[in-house]
Tab-separated table of C-alpha atoms in Angstrom:
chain	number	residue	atom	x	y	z
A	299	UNK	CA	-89.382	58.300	-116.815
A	300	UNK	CA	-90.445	55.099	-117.570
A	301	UNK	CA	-89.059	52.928	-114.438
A	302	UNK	CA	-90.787	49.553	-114.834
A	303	UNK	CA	-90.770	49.612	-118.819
A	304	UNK	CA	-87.088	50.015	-119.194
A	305	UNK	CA	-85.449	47.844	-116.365
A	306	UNK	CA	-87.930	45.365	-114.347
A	307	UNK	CA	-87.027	42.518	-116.671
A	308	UNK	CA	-84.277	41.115	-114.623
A	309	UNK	CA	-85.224	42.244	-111.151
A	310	UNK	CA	-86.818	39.149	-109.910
A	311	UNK	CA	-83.406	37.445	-110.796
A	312	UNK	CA	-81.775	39.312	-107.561
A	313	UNK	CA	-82.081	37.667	-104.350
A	314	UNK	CA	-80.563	37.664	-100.740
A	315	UNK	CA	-78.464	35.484	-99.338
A	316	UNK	CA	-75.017	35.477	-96.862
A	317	UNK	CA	-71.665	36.923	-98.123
A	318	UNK	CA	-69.370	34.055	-97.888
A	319	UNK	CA	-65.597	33.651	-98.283
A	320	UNK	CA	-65.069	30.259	-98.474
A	321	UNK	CA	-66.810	26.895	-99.868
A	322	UNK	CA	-68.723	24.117	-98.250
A	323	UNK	CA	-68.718	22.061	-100.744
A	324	UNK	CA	-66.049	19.353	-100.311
A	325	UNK	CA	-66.381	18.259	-103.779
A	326	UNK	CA	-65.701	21.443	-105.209
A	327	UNK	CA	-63.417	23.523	-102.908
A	328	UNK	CA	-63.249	27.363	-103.721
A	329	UNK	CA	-66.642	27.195	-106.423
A	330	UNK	CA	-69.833	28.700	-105.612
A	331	UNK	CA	-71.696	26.556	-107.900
A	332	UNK	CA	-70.677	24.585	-110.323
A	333	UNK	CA	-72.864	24.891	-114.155
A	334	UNK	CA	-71.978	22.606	-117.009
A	335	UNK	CA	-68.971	21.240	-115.831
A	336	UNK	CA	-67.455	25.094	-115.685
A	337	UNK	CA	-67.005	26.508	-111.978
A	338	UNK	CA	-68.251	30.161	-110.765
A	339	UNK	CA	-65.559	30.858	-108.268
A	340	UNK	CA	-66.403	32.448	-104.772
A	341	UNK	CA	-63.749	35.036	-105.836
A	342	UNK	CA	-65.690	35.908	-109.066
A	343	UNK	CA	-68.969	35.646	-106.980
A	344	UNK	CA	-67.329	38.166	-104.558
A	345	UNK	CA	-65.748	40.140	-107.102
A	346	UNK	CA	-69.564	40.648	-108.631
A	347	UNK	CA	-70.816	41.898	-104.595
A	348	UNK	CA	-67.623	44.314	-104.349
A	349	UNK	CA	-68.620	45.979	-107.665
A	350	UNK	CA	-72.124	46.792	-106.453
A	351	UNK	CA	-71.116	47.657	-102.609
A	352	UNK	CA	-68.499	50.053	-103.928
A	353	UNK	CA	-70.931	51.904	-106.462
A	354	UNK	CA	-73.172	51.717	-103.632
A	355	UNK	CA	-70.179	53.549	-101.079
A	356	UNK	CA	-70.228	56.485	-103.810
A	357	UNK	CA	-74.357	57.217	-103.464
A	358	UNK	CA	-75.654	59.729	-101.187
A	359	UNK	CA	-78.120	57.200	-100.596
A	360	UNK	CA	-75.528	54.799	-99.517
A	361	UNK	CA	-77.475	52.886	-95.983
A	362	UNK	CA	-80.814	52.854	-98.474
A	363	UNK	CA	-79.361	51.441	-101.094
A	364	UNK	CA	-77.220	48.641	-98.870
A	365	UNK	CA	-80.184	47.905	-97.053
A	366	UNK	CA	-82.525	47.102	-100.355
A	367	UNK	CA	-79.748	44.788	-101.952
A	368	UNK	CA	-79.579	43.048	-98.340
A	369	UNK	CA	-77.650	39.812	-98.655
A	370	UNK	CA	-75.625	40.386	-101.965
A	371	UNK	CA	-74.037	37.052	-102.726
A	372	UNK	CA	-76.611	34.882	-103.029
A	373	UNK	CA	-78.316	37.146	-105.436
A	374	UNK	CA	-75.738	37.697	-107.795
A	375	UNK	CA	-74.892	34.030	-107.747
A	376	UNK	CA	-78.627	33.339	-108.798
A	377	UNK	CA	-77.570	35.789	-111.606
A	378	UNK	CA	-74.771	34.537	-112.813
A	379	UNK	CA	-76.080	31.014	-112.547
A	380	UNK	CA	-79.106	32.061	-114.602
A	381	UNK	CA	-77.142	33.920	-116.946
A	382	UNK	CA	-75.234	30.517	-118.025
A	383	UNK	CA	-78.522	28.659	-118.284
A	384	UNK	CA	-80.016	31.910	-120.682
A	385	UNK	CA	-76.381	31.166	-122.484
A	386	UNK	CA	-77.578	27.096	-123.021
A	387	UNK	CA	-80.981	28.049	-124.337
A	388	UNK	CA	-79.193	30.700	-126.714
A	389	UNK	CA	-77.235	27.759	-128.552
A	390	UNK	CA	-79.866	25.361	-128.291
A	391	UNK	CA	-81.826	27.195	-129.973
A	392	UNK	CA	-79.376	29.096	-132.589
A	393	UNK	CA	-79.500	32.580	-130.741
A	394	UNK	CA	-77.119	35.298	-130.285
A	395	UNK	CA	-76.966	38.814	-129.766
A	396	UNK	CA	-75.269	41.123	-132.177
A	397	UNK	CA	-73.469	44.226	-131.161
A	398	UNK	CA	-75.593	46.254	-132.749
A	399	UNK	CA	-78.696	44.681	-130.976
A	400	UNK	CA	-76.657	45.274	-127.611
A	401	UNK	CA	-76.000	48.976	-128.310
A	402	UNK	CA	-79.380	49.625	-129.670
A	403	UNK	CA	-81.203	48.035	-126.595
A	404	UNK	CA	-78.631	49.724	-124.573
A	405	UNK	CA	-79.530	53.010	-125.740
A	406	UNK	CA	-83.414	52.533	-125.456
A	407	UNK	CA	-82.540	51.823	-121.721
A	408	UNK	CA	-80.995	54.989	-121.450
A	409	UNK	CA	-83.374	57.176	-123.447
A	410	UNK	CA	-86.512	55.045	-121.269
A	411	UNK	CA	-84.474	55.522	-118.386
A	412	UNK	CA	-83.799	59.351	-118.598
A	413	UNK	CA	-79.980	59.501	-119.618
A	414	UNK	CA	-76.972	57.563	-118.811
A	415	UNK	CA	-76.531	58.704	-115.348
A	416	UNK	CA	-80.151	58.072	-114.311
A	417	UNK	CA	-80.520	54.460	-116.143
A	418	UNK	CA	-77.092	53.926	-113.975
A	419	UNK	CA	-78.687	54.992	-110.316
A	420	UNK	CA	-82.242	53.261	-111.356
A	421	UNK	CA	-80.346	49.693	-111.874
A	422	UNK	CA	-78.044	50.652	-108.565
A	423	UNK	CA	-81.174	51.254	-106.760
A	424	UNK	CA	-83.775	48.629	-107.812
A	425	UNK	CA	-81.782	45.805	-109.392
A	426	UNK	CA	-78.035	46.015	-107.417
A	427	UNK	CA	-76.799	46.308	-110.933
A	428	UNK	CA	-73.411	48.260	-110.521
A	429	UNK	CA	-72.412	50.304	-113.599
A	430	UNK	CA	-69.836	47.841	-115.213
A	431	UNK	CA	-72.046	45.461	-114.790
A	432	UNK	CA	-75.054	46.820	-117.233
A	433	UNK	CA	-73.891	45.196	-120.431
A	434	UNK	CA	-74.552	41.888	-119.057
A	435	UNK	CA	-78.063	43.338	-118.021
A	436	UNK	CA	-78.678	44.517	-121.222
A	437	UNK	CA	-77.273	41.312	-122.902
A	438	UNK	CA	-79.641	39.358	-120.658
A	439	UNK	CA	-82.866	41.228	-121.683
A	440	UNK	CA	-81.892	41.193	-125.635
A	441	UNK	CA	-80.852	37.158	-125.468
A	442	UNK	CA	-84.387	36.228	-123.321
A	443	UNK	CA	-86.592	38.647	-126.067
A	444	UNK	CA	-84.858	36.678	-129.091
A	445	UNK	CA	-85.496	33.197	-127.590
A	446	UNK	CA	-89.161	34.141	-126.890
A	447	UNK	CA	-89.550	35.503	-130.317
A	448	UNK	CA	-87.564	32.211	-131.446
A	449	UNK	CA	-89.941	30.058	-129.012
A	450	UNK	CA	-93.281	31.969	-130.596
A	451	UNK	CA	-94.110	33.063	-126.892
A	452	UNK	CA	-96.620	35.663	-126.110
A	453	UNK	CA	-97.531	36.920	-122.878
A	454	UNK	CA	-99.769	34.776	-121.263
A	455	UNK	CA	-99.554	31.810	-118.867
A	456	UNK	CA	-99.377	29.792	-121.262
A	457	UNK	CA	-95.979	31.453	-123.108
A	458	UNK	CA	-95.008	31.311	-119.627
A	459	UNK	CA	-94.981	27.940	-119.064
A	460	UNK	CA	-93.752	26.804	-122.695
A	461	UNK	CA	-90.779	29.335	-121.694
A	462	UNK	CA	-90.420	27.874	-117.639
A	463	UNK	CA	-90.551	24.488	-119.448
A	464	UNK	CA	-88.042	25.040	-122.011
A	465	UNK	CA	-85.450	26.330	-119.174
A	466	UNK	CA	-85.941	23.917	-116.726
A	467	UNK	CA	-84.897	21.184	-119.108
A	468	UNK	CA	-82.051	23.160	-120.203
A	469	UNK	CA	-81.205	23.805	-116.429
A	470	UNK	CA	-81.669	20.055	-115.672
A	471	UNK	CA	-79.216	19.446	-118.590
A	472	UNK	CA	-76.382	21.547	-117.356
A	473	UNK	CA	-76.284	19.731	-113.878
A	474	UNK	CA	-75.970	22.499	-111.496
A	475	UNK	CA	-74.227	22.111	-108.320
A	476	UNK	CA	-74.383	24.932	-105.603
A	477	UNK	CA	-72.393	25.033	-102.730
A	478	UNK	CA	-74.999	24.582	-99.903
A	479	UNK	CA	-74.041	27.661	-98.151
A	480	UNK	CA	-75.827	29.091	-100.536
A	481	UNK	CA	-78.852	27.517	-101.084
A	482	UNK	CA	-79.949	24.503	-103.856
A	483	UNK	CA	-80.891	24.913	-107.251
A	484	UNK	CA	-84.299	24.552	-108.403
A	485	UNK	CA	-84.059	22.962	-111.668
A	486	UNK	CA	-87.844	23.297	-111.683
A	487	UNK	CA	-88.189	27.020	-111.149
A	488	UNK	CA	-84.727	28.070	-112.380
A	489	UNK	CA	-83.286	29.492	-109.777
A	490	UNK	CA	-81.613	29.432	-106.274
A	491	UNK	CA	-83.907	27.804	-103.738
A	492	UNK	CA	-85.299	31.088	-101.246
A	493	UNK	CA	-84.968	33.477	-103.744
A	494	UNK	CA	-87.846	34.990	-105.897
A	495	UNK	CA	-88.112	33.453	-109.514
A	496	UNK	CA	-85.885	34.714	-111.640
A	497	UNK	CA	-88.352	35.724	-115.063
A	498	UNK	CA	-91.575	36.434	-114.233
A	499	UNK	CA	-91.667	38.395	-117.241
A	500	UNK	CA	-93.498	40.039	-119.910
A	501	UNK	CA	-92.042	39.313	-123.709
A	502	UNK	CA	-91.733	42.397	-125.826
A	503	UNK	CA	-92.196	41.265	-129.279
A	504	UNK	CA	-89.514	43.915	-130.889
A	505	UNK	CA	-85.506	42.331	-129.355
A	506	UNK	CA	-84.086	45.948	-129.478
A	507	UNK	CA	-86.727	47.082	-127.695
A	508	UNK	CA	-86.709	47.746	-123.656
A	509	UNK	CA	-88.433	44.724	-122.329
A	510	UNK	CA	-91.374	45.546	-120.546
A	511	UNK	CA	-92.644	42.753	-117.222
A	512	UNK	CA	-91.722	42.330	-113.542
């Protein structure tokens, strides 16, 4: 099986932080963060962390698998901020994802992975991606391949960089606002101050592909 081939593309986007129920941020009572004018709610934030604890409840490896995640929250929030910023570089730049690319990456992550059940437990394990929760994965990987191809980056530092650049202006642009609790936003590095950057990343050239990189 082909771990760090099929499903290290995203890891780096998962980082700790405190569970929290309610928000400090006067301006915007109830929201996590706040991306382009649209709020992420603490309940959908939460919501995200119940979905991985509970798969995580089911494991035999249950205290292992807890214990790697550590502080859910702030990690999936860096997610699903990220994931709105991938979503602003997507229209920018006149990409989408197809079904068919979806299912056809989706089913190279489970062939590279070693079946359904085993891509499911790998993501659990390494990326506190709960099982509902692997189309957005999935979606993720096939988006960021098609604006790299779109972009003409390769993978070196310098592909890196025209890539870093590209989303940090497109972060800048979407004004993010985090609740403090939870950290600040890093326009610059794209991504949720205290947390590990969120694409340091090799680019497959093929979009249906599995993305190789860590």
């Amino acid at each position: 099986m082909h771990r760090r081939t099929a499903l290290t593309v995203s890891a780096a986007l998962l980082a700790a932080g405190p569970l929290l129920t309610a928000c400090g941020n006067d301006a915007h009572p109830g929201a996590a963060a706040v991306v382009g004018g649209e709020r992420i709610e603490v309940s959908s934030l939460q919501a995200q962390v119940e979905d991985v604890r509970d798969a995580q409840a089911a494991s035999p490896q249950s205290a292992q698998l807890v214990a790697a995640t550590g502080d859910l929250s702030r990690r999936k929030l860096n997610v699903m901020i990220f994931d709105r910023v991938v979503d602003k570089v997507a229209r920018d730049h006149g990409v989408t994802a197809t079904r068919a690319e979806l299912q056809q990456t989706r089913d190279s992550f489970v062939r590279q992975g070693g079946g359904e059940d085993q891509l499911k437990a790998v993501l659990l394990q390494e990326q506190g991606v709960a099982p509902d929760q692997i189309d957005d994965f999935v979606r993720r990987n096939v988006l960021m391949n098609k604006i790299a191809q779109k972009l003409g980056v390769t993978e070196n530092a310098e592909g890196q960089k025209k890539l870093t650049d590209v989303f940090s202006a497109a972060s800048k642009d979407l004004g993010i606002d985090v609740n403090p609790r939870y950290g600040r936003w890093d326009d610059a590095q794209v991504r949720l101050s205290d947390t590990a950057a969120p694409w340091l990343r090799q680019i497959t050239q093929d979009p249906a592909a599995v993305p190789a990189g860590a």
